[in-house]
Short mmCIF file of C-alpha atoms in Angstrom, two decimals:
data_model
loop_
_atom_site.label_atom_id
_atom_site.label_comp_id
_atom_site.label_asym_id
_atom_site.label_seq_id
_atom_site.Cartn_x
_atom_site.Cartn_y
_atom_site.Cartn_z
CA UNK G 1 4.62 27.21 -27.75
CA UNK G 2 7.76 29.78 -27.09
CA UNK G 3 7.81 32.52 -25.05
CA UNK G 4 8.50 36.45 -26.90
CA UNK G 5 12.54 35.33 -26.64
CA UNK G 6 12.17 32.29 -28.75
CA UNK G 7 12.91 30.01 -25.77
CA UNK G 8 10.16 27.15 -25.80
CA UNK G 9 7.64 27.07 -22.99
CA UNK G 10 6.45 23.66 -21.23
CA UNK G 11 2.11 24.47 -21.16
CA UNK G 12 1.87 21.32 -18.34
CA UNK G 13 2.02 23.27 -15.01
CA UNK G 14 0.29 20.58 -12.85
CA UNK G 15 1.03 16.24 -12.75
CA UNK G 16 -1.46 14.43 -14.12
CA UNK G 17 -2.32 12.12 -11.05
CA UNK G 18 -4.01 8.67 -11.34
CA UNK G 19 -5.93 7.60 -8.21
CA UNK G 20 -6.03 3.91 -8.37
CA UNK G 21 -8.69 2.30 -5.55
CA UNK G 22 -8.98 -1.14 -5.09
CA UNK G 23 -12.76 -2.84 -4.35
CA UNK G 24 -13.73 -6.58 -3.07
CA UNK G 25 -16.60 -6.82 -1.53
CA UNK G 26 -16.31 -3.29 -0.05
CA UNK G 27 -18.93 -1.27 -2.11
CA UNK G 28 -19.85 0.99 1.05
CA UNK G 29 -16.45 1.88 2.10
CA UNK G 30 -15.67 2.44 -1.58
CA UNK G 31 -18.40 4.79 -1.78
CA UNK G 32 -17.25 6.54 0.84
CA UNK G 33 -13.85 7.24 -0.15
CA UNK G 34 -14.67 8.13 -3.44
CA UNK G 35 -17.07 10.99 -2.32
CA UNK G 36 -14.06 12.07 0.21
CA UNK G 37 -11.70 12.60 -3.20
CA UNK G 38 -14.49 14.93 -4.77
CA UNK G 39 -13.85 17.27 -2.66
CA UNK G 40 -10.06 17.05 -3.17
CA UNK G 41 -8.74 20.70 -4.06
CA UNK G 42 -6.46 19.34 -6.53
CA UNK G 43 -8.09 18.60 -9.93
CA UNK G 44 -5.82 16.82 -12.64
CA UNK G 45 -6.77 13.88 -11.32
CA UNK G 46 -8.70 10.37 -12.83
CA UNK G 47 -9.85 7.97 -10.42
CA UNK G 48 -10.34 4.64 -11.98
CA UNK G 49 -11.46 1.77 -8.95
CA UNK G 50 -10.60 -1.92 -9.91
CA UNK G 51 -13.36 -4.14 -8.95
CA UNK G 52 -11.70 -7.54 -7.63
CA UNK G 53 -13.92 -10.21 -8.66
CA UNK G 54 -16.26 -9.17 -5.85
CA UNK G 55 -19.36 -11.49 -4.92
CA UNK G 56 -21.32 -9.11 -2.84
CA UNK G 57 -22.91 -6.83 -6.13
CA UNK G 58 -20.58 -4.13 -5.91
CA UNK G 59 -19.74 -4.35 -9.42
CA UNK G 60 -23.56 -3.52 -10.37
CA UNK G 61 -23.25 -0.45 -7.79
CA UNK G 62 -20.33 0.53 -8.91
CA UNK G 63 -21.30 1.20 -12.59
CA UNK G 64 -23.78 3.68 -11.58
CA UNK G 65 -21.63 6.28 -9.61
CA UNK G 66 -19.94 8.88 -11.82
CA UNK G 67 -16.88 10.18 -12.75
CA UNK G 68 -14.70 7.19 -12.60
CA UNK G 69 -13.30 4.52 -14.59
CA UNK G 70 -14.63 1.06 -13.31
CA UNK G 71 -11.97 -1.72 -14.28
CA UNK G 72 -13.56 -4.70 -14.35
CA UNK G 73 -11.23 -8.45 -12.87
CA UNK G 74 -13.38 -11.55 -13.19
CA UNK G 75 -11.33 -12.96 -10.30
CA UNK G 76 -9.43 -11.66 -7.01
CA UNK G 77 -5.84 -10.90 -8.40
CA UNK G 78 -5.40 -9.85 -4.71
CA UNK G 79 -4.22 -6.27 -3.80
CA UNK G 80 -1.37 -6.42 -5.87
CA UNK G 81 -2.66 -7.81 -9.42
CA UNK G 82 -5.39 -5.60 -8.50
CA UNK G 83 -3.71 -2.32 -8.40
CA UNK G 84 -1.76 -3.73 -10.80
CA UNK G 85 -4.25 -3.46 -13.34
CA UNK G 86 -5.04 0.27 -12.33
CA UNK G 87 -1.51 0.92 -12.81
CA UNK G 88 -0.95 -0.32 -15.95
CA UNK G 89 -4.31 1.60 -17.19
CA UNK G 90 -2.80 5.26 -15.68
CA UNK G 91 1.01 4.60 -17.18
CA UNK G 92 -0.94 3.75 -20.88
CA UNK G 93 -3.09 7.04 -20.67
CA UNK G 94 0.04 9.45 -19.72
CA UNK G 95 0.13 9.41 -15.67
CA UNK G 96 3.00 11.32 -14.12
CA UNK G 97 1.52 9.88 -10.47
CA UNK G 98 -0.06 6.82 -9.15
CA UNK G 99 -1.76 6.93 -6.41
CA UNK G 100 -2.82 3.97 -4.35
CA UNK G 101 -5.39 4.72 -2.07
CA UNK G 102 -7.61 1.60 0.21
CA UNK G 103 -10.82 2.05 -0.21
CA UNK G 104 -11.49 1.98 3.44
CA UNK G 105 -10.13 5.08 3.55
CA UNK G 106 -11.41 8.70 3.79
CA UNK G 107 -8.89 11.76 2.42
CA UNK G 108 -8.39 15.10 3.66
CA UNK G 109 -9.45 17.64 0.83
CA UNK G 110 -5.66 19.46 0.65
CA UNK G 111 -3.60 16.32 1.80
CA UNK G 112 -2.93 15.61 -2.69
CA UNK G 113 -0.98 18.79 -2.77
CA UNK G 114 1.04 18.40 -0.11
CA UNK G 115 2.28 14.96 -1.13
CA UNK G 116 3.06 16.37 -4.78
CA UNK G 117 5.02 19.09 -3.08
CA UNK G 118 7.04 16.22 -1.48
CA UNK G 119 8.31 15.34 -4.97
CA UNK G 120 8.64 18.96 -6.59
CA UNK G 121 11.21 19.97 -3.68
CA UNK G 122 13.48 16.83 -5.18
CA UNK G 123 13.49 14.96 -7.68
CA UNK G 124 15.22 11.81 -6.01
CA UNK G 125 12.05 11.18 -4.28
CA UNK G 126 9.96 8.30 -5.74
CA UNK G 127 7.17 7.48 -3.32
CA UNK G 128 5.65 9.46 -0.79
CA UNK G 129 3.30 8.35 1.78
CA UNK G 130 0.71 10.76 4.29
CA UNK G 131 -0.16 10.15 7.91
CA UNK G 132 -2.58 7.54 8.58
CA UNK G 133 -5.16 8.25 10.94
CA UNK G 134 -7.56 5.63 12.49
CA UNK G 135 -10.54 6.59 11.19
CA UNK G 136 -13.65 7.81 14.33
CA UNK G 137 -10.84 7.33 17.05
CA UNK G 138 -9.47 10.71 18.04
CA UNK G 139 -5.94 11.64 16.77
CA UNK G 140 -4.44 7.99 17.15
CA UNK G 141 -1.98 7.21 14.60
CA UNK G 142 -2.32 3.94 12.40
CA UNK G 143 1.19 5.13 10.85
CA UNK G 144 3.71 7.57 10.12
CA UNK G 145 5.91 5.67 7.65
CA UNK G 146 7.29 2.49 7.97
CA UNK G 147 10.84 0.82 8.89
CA UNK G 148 12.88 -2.02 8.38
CA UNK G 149 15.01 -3.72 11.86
CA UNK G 150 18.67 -3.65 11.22
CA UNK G 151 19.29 -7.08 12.03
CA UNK G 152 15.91 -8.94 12.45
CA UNK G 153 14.64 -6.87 9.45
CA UNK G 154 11.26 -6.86 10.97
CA UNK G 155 8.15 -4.53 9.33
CA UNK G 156 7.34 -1.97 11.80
CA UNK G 157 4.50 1.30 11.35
CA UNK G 158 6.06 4.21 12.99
CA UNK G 159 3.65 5.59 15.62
CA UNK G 160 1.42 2.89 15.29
CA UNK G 161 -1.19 3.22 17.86
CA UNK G 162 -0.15 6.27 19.57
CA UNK G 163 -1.70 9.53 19.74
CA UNK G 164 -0.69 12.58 17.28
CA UNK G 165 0.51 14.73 19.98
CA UNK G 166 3.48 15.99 17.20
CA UNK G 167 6.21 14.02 17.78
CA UNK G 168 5.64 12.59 14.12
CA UNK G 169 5.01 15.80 12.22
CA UNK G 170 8.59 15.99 10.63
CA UNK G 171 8.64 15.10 7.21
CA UNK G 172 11.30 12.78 6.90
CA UNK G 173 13.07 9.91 4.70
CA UNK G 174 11.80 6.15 5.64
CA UNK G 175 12.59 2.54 4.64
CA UNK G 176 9.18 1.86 2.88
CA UNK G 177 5.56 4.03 3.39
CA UNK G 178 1.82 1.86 3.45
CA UNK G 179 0.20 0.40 0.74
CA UNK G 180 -2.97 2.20 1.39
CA UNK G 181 -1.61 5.81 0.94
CA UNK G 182 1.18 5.71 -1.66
CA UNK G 183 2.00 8.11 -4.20
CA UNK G 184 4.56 6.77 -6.91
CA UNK G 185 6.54 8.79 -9.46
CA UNK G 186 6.44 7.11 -12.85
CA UNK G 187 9.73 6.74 -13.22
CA UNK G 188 9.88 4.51 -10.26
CA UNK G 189 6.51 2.53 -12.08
CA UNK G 190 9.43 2.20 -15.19
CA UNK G 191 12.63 1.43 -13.86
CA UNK G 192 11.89 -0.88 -10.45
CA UNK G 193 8.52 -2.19 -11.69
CA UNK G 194 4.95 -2.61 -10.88
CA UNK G 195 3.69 -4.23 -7.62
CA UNK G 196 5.20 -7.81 -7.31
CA UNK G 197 2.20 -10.22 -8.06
CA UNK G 198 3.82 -13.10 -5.88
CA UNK G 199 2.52 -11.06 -2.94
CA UNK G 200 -1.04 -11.21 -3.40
CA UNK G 201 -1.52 -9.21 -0.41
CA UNK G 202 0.80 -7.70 2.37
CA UNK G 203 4.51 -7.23 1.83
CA UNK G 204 4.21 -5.77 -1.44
CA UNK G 205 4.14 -2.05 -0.62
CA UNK G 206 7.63 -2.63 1.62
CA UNK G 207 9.15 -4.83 -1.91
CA UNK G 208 8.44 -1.53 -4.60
CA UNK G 209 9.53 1.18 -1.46
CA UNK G 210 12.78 -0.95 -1.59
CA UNK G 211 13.18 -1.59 -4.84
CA UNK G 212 12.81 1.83 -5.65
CA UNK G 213 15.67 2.72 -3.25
CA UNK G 214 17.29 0.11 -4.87
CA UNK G 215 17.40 2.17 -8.53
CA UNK G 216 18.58 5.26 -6.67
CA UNK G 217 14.70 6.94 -5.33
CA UNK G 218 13.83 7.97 -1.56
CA UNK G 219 11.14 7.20 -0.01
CA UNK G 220 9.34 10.17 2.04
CA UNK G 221 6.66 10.39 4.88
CA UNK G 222 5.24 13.79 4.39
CA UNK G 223 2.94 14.12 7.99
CA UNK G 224 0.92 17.12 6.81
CA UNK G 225 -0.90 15.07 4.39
CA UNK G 226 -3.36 13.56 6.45
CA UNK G 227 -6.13 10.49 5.57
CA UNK G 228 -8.31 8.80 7.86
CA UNK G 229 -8.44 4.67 7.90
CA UNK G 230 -11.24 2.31 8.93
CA UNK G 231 -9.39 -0.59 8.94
CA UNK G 232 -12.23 -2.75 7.67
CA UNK G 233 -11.85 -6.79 7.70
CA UNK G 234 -12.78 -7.37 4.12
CA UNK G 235 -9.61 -10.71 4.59
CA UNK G 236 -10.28 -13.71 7.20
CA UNK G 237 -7.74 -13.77 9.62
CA UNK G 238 -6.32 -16.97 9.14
CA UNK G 239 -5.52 -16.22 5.73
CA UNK G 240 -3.95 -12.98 6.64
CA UNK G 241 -1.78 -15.06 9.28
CA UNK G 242 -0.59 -17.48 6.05
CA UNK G 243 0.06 -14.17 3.71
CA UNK G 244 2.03 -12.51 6.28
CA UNK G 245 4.17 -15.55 7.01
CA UNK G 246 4.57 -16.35 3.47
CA UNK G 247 5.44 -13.20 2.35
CA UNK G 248 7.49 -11.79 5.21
CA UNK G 249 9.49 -15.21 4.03
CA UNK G 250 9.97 -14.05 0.23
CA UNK G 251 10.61 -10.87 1.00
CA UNK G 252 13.96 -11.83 3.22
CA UNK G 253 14.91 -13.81 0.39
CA UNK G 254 14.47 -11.46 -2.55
CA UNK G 255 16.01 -8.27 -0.10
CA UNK G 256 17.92 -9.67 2.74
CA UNK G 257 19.61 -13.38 1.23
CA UNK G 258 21.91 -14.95 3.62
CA UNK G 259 20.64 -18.82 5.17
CA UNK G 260 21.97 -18.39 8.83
CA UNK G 261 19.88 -14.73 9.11
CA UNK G 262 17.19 -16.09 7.35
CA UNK G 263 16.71 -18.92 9.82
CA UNK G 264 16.99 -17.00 12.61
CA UNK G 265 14.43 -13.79 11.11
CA UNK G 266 12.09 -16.77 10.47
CA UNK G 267 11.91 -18.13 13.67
CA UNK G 268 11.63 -14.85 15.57
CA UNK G 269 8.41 -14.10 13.68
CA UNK G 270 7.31 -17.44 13.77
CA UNK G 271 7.22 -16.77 17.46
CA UNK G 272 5.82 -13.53 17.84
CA UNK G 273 2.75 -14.58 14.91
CA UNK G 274 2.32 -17.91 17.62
CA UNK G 275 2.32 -15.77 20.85
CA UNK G 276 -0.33 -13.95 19.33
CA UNK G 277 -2.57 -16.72 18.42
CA UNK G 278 -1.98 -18.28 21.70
CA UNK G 279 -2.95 -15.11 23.59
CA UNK G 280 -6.08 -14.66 21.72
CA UNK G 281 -6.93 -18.13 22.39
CA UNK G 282 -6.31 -17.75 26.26
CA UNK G 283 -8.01 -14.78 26.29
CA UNK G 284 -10.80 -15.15 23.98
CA UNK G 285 -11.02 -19.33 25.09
CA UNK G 286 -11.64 -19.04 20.45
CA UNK G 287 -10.32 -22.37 20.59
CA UNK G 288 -11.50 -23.22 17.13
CA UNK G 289 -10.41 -20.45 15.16
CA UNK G 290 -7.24 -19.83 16.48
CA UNK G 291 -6.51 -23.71 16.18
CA UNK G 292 -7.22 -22.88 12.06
CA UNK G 293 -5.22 -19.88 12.17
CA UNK G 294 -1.98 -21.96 13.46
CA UNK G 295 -2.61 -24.17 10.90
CA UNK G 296 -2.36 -21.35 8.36
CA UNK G 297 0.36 -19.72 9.22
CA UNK G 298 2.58 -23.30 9.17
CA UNK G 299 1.24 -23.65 5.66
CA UNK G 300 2.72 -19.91 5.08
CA UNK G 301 5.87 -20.87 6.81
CA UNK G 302 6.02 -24.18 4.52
CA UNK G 303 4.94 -22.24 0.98
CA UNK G 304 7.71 -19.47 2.22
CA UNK G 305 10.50 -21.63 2.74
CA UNK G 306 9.95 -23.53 -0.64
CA UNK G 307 9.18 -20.39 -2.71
CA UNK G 308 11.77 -19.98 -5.28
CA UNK G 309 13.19 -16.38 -6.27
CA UNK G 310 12.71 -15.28 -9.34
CA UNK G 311 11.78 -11.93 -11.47
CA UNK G 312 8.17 -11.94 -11.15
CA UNK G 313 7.68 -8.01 -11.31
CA UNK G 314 5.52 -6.68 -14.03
CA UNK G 315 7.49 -3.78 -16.52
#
Protein backbone atom coordinates (compact mmCIF):
# COMPACT_ATOMS: atom_id res chain seq x y z
CA UNK A 1 0.00 0.00 0.00
CA UNK A 2 1.60 3.74 -0.59
CA UNK A 3 0.55 6.70 0.78
CA UNK A 4 -0.89 9.83 -1.96
CA UNK A 5 3.20 10.68 -2.36
CA UNK A 6 4.11 7.32 -3.65
CA UNK A 7 6.13 6.54 -0.50
CA UNK A 8 5.07 2.89 0.67
CA UNK A 9 3.17 2.55 3.91
CA UNK A 10 3.91 -0.38 6.56
CA UNK A 11 -0.26 -1.55 7.40
CA UNK A 12 1.28 -3.54 10.81
CA UNK A 13 0.82 -0.85 13.53
CA UNK A 14 0.78 -3.28 16.53
CA UNK A 15 3.50 -6.65 17.37
CA UNK A 16 2.04 -9.66 16.99
CA UNK A 17 2.68 -11.13 20.59
CA UNK A 18 2.80 -14.90 21.39
CA UNK A 19 1.92 -15.75 25.03
CA UNK A 20 3.57 -19.00 25.66
CA UNK A 21 2.28 -20.72 29.26
CA UNK A 22 3.70 -23.66 30.48
CA UNK A 23 1.26 -26.52 32.36
CA UNK A 24 2.31 -29.78 34.58
CA UNK A 25 0.05 -30.78 36.72
CA UNK A 26 -1.22 -27.21 37.33
CA UNK A 27 -4.67 -27.21 35.52
CA UNK A 28 -6.24 -24.76 38.26
CA UNK A 29 -3.58 -22.24 38.33
CA UNK A 30 -3.52 -22.47 34.53
CA UNK A 31 -7.04 -21.70 34.45
CA UNK A 32 -6.61 -18.96 36.33
CA UNK A 33 -4.06 -17.17 34.50
CA UNK A 34 -5.51 -17.71 31.36
CA UNK A 35 -8.86 -15.96 32.35
CA UNK A 36 -6.49 -13.02 33.89
CA UNK A 37 -5.01 -12.52 30.01
CA UNK A 38 -8.70 -12.19 28.63
CA UNK A 39 -9.05 -9.31 30.02
CA UNK A 40 -5.67 -8.00 28.76
CA UNK A 41 -6.33 -4.57 26.86
CA UNK A 42 -3.93 -5.45 24.29
CA UNK A 43 -5.33 -7.76 21.56
CA UNK A 44 -2.76 -9.07 18.84
CA UNK A 45 -2.07 -11.63 20.93
CA UNK A 46 -2.26 -15.89 20.64
CA UNK A 47 -1.89 -17.75 23.69
CA UNK A 48 -0.89 -21.26 23.00
CA UNK A 49 -0.22 -23.33 26.73
CA UNK A 50 2.18 -26.40 26.40
CA UNK A 51 0.91 -29.21 28.39
CA UNK A 52 4.10 -31.02 29.99
CA UNK A 53 3.32 -34.56 30.05
CA UNK A 54 1.05 -33.88 33.02
CA UNK A 55 -0.48 -36.94 35.07
CA UNK A 56 -3.12 -35.15 36.98
CA UNK A 57 -5.91 -34.82 33.71
CA UNK A 58 -5.12 -31.45 32.85
CA UNK A 59 -4.63 -32.28 29.37
CA UNK A 60 -8.46 -33.48 29.12
CA UNK A 61 -9.39 -29.98 30.87
CA UNK A 62 -7.40 -28.21 28.96
CA UNK A 63 -8.92 -29.11 25.52
CA UNK A 64 -12.17 -27.77 26.51
CA UNK A 65 -11.33 -24.05 27.38
CA UNK A 66 -11.29 -21.72 24.36
CA UNK A 67 -9.32 -19.56 22.54
CA UNK A 68 -5.98 -21.14 22.83
CA UNK A 69 -3.68 -23.38 21.18
CA UNK A 70 -3.08 -26.56 23.41
CA UNK A 71 0.46 -28.06 22.49
CA UNK A 72 0.48 -31.31 23.39
CA UNK A 73 4.44 -33.10 25.08
CA UNK A 74 3.99 -36.78 25.89
CA UNK A 75 6.73 -36.27 28.49
CA UNK A 76 8.10 -33.39 30.95
CA UNK A 77 10.74 -31.60 28.68
CA UNK A 78 10.99 -29.45 31.89
CA UNK A 79 10.42 -25.62 31.75
CA UNK A 80 12.78 -25.12 29.18
CA UNK A 81 11.97 -27.87 26.37
CA UNK A 82 8.62 -26.90 27.38
CA UNK A 83 8.55 -23.34 26.42
CA UNK A 84 10.69 -24.38 24.01
CA UNK A 85 8.15 -25.95 22.07
CA UNK A 86 5.78 -22.81 22.43
CA UNK A 87 8.51 -20.87 21.06
CA UNK A 88 9.29 -22.59 18.21
CA UNK A 89 5.32 -22.75 17.36
CA UNK A 90 5.06 -18.54 17.71
CA UNK A 91 8.56 -17.89 15.58
CA UNK A 92 6.90 -20.51 12.66
CA UNK A 93 3.49 -18.57 12.64
CA UNK A 94 5.18 -14.88 12.36
CA UNK A 95 5.66 -13.72 16.21
CA UNK A 96 7.42 -10.40 16.66
CA UNK A 97 7.15 -11.23 20.77
CA UNK A 98 7.35 -14.15 23.01
CA UNK A 99 6.07 -14.01 25.97
CA UNK A 100 6.74 -16.41 28.78
CA UNK A 101 4.35 -16.23 31.36
CA UNK A 102 4.11 -19.20 34.67
CA UNK A 103 1.04 -20.33 34.87
CA UNK A 104 0.84 -19.63 38.51
CA UNK A 105 0.57 -16.35 37.68
CA UNK A 106 -2.24 -13.74 37.42
CA UNK A 107 -1.61 -10.42 34.93
CA UNK A 108 -2.63 -7.00 35.31
CA UNK A 109 -5.03 -6.09 32.31
CA UNK A 110 -2.60 -2.95 30.93
CA UNK A 111 0.80 -4.43 32.24
CA UNK A 112 1.29 -6.02 27.96
CA UNK A 113 1.49 -2.48 26.80
CA UNK A 114 3.70 -1.18 28.97
CA UNK A 115 6.32 -3.89 28.45
CA UNK A 116 5.98 -3.38 24.50
CA UNK A 117 6.58 0.27 25.14
CA UNK A 118 9.85 -0.85 26.82
CA UNK A 119 11.04 -2.06 23.39
CA UNK A 120 9.47 0.73 21.03
CA UNK A 121 11.52 3.53 23.03
CA UNK A 122 14.84 1.39 21.76
CA UNK A 123 15.50 -0.93 19.76
CA UNK A 124 18.67 -2.39 21.63
CA UNK A 125 16.36 -3.81 24.10
CA UNK A 126 15.75 -7.59 23.77
CA UNK A 127 13.93 -8.80 26.85
CA UNK A 128 11.90 -7.04 29.18
CA UNK A 129 10.61 -8.27 32.38
CA UNK A 130 7.45 -6.61 34.84
CA UNK A 131 7.32 -6.48 38.60
CA UNK A 132 6.51 -9.55 40.32
CA UNK A 133 4.14 -9.39 42.98
CA UNK A 134 3.42 -12.22 45.52
CA UNK A 135 0.24 -13.06 44.73
CA UNK A 136 -2.76 -12.46 48.15
CA UNK A 137 0.19 -10.87 50.23
CA UNK A 138 -0.12 -7.11 50.17
CA UNK A 139 2.41 -5.16 48.00
CA UNK A 140 5.48 -7.53 48.80
CA UNK A 141 7.77 -7.86 46.00
CA UNK A 142 8.80 -11.44 44.65
CA UNK A 143 11.17 -9.35 42.16
CA UNK A 144 12.15 -6.38 40.40
CA UNK A 145 14.73 -7.76 37.97
CA UNK A 146 17.49 -9.80 38.63
CA UNK A 147 21.47 -9.43 39.09
CA UNK A 148 24.55 -11.13 38.75
CA UNK A 149 27.55 -10.67 41.97
CA UNK A 150 30.66 -9.22 40.54
CA UNK A 151 32.90 -11.65 41.89
CA UNK A 152 30.87 -14.58 43.42
CA UNK A 153 28.49 -14.21 40.40
CA UNK A 154 25.67 -15.22 42.59
CA UNK A 155 21.69 -15.05 41.21
CA UNK A 156 20.00 -12.50 43.21
CA UNK A 157 15.93 -11.05 42.72
CA UNK A 158 16.07 -7.42 43.33
CA UNK A 159 13.56 -6.53 46.07
CA UNK A 160 12.86 -9.89 46.81
CA UNK A 161 10.66 -10.00 49.76
CA UNK A 162 10.29 -6.46 50.53
CA UNK A 163 7.41 -4.29 50.35
CA UNK A 164 6.61 -1.94 47.14
CA UNK A 165 6.91 1.19 49.01
CA UNK A 166 8.64 2.75 45.45
CA UNK A 167 12.02 2.41 45.82
CA UNK A 168 11.85 -0.11 42.75
CA UNK A 169 9.59 1.83 40.41
CA UNK A 170 12.49 3.08 38.08
CA UNK A 171 12.61 1.36 34.99
CA UNK A 172 16.01 0.43 34.60
CA UNK A 173 18.71 -1.89 32.72
CA UNK A 174 19.47 -5.39 34.68
CA UNK A 175 21.78 -8.42 34.30
CA UNK A 176 18.94 -10.97 33.50
CA UNK A 177 14.79 -10.54 34.33
CA UNK A 178 12.55 -13.99 35.64
CA UNK A 179 11.57 -16.71 33.72
CA UNK A 180 7.99 -16.35 34.65
CA UNK A 181 7.44 -12.80 33.18
CA UNK A 182 9.68 -12.43 30.11
CA UNK A 183 9.01 -10.75 27.01
CA UNK A 184 11.63 -11.57 24.15
CA UNK A 185 12.16 -9.71 20.87
CA UNK A 186 12.55 -12.16 18.00
CA UNK A 187 15.56 -11.16 17.02
CA UNK A 188 17.03 -12.17 20.27
CA UNK A 189 14.85 -15.83 19.68
CA UNK A 190 17.26 -15.74 16.15
CA UNK A 191 20.56 -14.64 16.88
CA UNK A 192 21.33 -15.96 20.77
CA UNK A 193 18.88 -18.89 20.60
CA UNK A 194 16.03 -20.56 22.24
CA UNK A 195 16.01 -21.55 25.96
CA UNK A 196 19.06 -23.88 26.67
CA UNK A 197 17.50 -27.45 27.11
CA UNK A 198 20.49 -28.59 29.44
CA UNK A 199 18.67 -26.57 32.11
CA UNK A 200 15.58 -28.36 32.47
CA UNK A 201 14.50 -26.00 35.01
CA UNK A 202 16.08 -22.92 36.84
CA UNK A 203 19.06 -21.07 35.42
CA UNK A 204 17.79 -20.89 32.06
CA UNK A 205 16.04 -17.50 32.08
CA UNK A 206 19.59 -15.85 33.58
CA UNK A 207 21.63 -18.08 30.34
CA UNK A 208 19.18 -16.33 27.24
CA UNK A 209 19.16 -12.65 29.43
CA UNK A 210 23.00 -13.11 29.04
CA UNK A 211 23.33 -14.41 26.00
CA UNK A 212 21.31 -11.87 24.59
CA UNK A 213 23.63 -9.19 26.07
CA UNK A 214 26.12 -11.19 24.71
CA UNK A 215 24.89 -10.43 20.77
CA UNK A 216 24.64 -6.74 21.65
CA UNK A 217 20.59 -6.59 23.42
CA UNK A 218 19.69 -5.01 26.98
CA UNK A 219 17.85 -6.39 29.21
CA UNK A 220 15.06 -4.03 30.94
CA UNK A 221 12.89 -4.19 34.18
CA UNK A 222 9.99 -2.03 33.32
CA UNK A 223 8.17 -1.71 37.17
CA UNK A 224 4.86 -0.36 35.86
CA UNK A 225 4.01 -3.59 34.38
CA UNK A 226 2.77 -5.35 37.20
CA UNK A 227 1.72 -9.42 37.60
CA UNK A 228 0.83 -11.16 40.61
CA UNK A 229 2.66 -14.74 41.54
CA UNK A 230 1.43 -17.67 43.62
CA UNK A 231 4.42 -19.35 43.83
CA UNK A 232 2.84 -22.79 43.69
CA UNK A 233 5.09 -26.07 44.48
CA UNK A 234 4.21 -27.99 41.40
CA UNK A 235 8.60 -29.35 41.84
CA UNK A 236 9.69 -31.45 45.11
CA UNK A 237 12.18 -29.73 46.87
CA UNK A 238 14.88 -31.99 46.78
CA UNK A 239 14.91 -31.97 43.20
CA UNK A 240 14.83 -28.26 43.04
CA UNK A 241 17.97 -28.35 45.53
CA UNK A 242 19.85 -30.84 42.69
CA UNK A 243 18.62 -28.40 39.63
CA UNK A 244 19.81 -25.39 41.30
CA UNK A 245 23.19 -26.86 42.17
CA UNK A 246 23.58 -28.39 38.87
CA UNK A 247 22.75 -25.62 36.95
CA UNK A 248 24.15 -22.72 38.94
CA UNK A 249 27.40 -25.12 38.10
CA UNK A 250 26.90 -25.01 34.13
CA UNK A 251 26.04 -21.79 34.06
CA UNK A 252 29.64 -20.53 35.64
CA UNK A 253 31.14 -22.63 33.15
CA UNK A 254 29.36 -21.65 29.96
CA UNK A 255 29.44 -17.55 31.29
CA UNK A 256 32.04 -17.12 33.88
CA UNK A 257 35.13 -19.99 32.84
CA UNK A 258 38.12 -19.66 34.95
CA UNK A 259 38.98 -23.08 37.51
CA UNK A 260 40.30 -21.09 40.62
CA UNK A 261 36.76 -18.78 40.58
CA UNK A 262 34.88 -21.60 39.77
CA UNK A 263 36.04 -23.53 42.82
CA UNK A 264 35.65 -20.97 45.02
CA UNK A 265 31.74 -19.75 43.48
CA UNK A 266 31.04 -23.50 44.00
CA UNK A 267 31.83 -23.82 47.37
CA UNK A 268 30.22 -20.59 48.56
CA UNK A 269 26.86 -21.88 47.30
CA UNK A 270 27.48 -25.19 48.32
CA UNK A 271 27.45 -23.60 51.72
CA UNK A 272 24.72 -21.32 51.71
CA UNK A 273 22.25 -24.38 49.81
CA UNK A 274 23.71 -26.64 53.18
CA UNK A 275 23.01 -23.89 55.81
CA UNK A 276 19.68 -23.91 54.56
CA UNK A 277 18.94 -27.50 54.76
CA UNK A 278 20.51 -27.65 58.08
CA UNK A 279 18.35 -24.81 59.44
CA UNK A 280 15.21 -26.31 58.23
CA UNK A 281 16.17 -29.45 59.79
CA UNK A 282 16.91 -27.76 63.26
CA UNK A 283 14.02 -25.94 63.04
CA UNK A 284 11.53 -28.12 61.53
CA UNK A 285 13.42 -31.48 63.50
CA UNK A 286 12.30 -32.83 59.15
CA UNK A 287 15.04 -35.07 59.69
CA UNK A 288 14.08 -37.28 56.82
CA UNK A 289 13.53 -35.00 54.13
CA UNK A 290 16.14 -32.73 54.57
CA UNK A 291 18.59 -35.82 54.94
CA UNK A 292 17.18 -36.59 50.99
CA UNK A 293 17.51 -33.14 50.03
CA UNK A 294 21.46 -33.15 50.99
CA UNK A 295 21.71 -36.05 49.15
CA UNK A 296 20.36 -34.25 46.08
CA UNK A 297 22.04 -31.44 45.97
CA UNK A 298 25.68 -33.56 46.18
CA UNK A 299 24.33 -35.44 43.21
CA UNK A 300 23.80 -31.77 41.55
CA UNK A 301 27.18 -30.73 42.71
CA UNK A 302 28.66 -34.16 41.19
CA UNK A 303 26.46 -33.97 37.64
CA UNK A 304 27.69 -30.06 37.65
CA UNK A 305 31.20 -30.55 37.98
CA UNK A 306 31.30 -33.38 35.28
CA UNK A 307 28.93 -31.62 32.82
CA UNK A 308 30.76 -30.88 29.72
CA UNK A 309 30.21 -27.47 27.71
CA UNK A 310 28.97 -27.61 24.66
CA UNK A 311 26.37 -25.75 22.13
CA UNK A 312 23.24 -27.23 23.22
CA UNK A 313 20.93 -24.13 22.36
CA UNK A 314 18.15 -24.69 19.96
CA UNK A 315 18.27 -22.07 16.55
Amino acid sequence: MKNKSGARVNQKTTAKVYVIVLNYNGFEDTRECLRSLEKLSYTDLETAVVENGSSDGSAEKLEKIRNIRLLKSSANLGFAGGCNLGIEYALERGADFVLLLNNDTVVEPGFLDVLLRCFAKDETVGIAGSKILYDGKDKIIWSAGGGVSRYLKRTFQYGENRLDDGKFDRARDVDFVSGCCMLIRRDVLEKAGLLDPVYFMYYEDVDICLRAQQQGFRVRYCPEAVIHHRVSASTNRSFRDYYRMRNYLILLKKHFPGAPGIAVRTAAALIERLGRIVTRKIVYRDTEKQTARVKQLFLGLRDGVRYEIKNSCIK
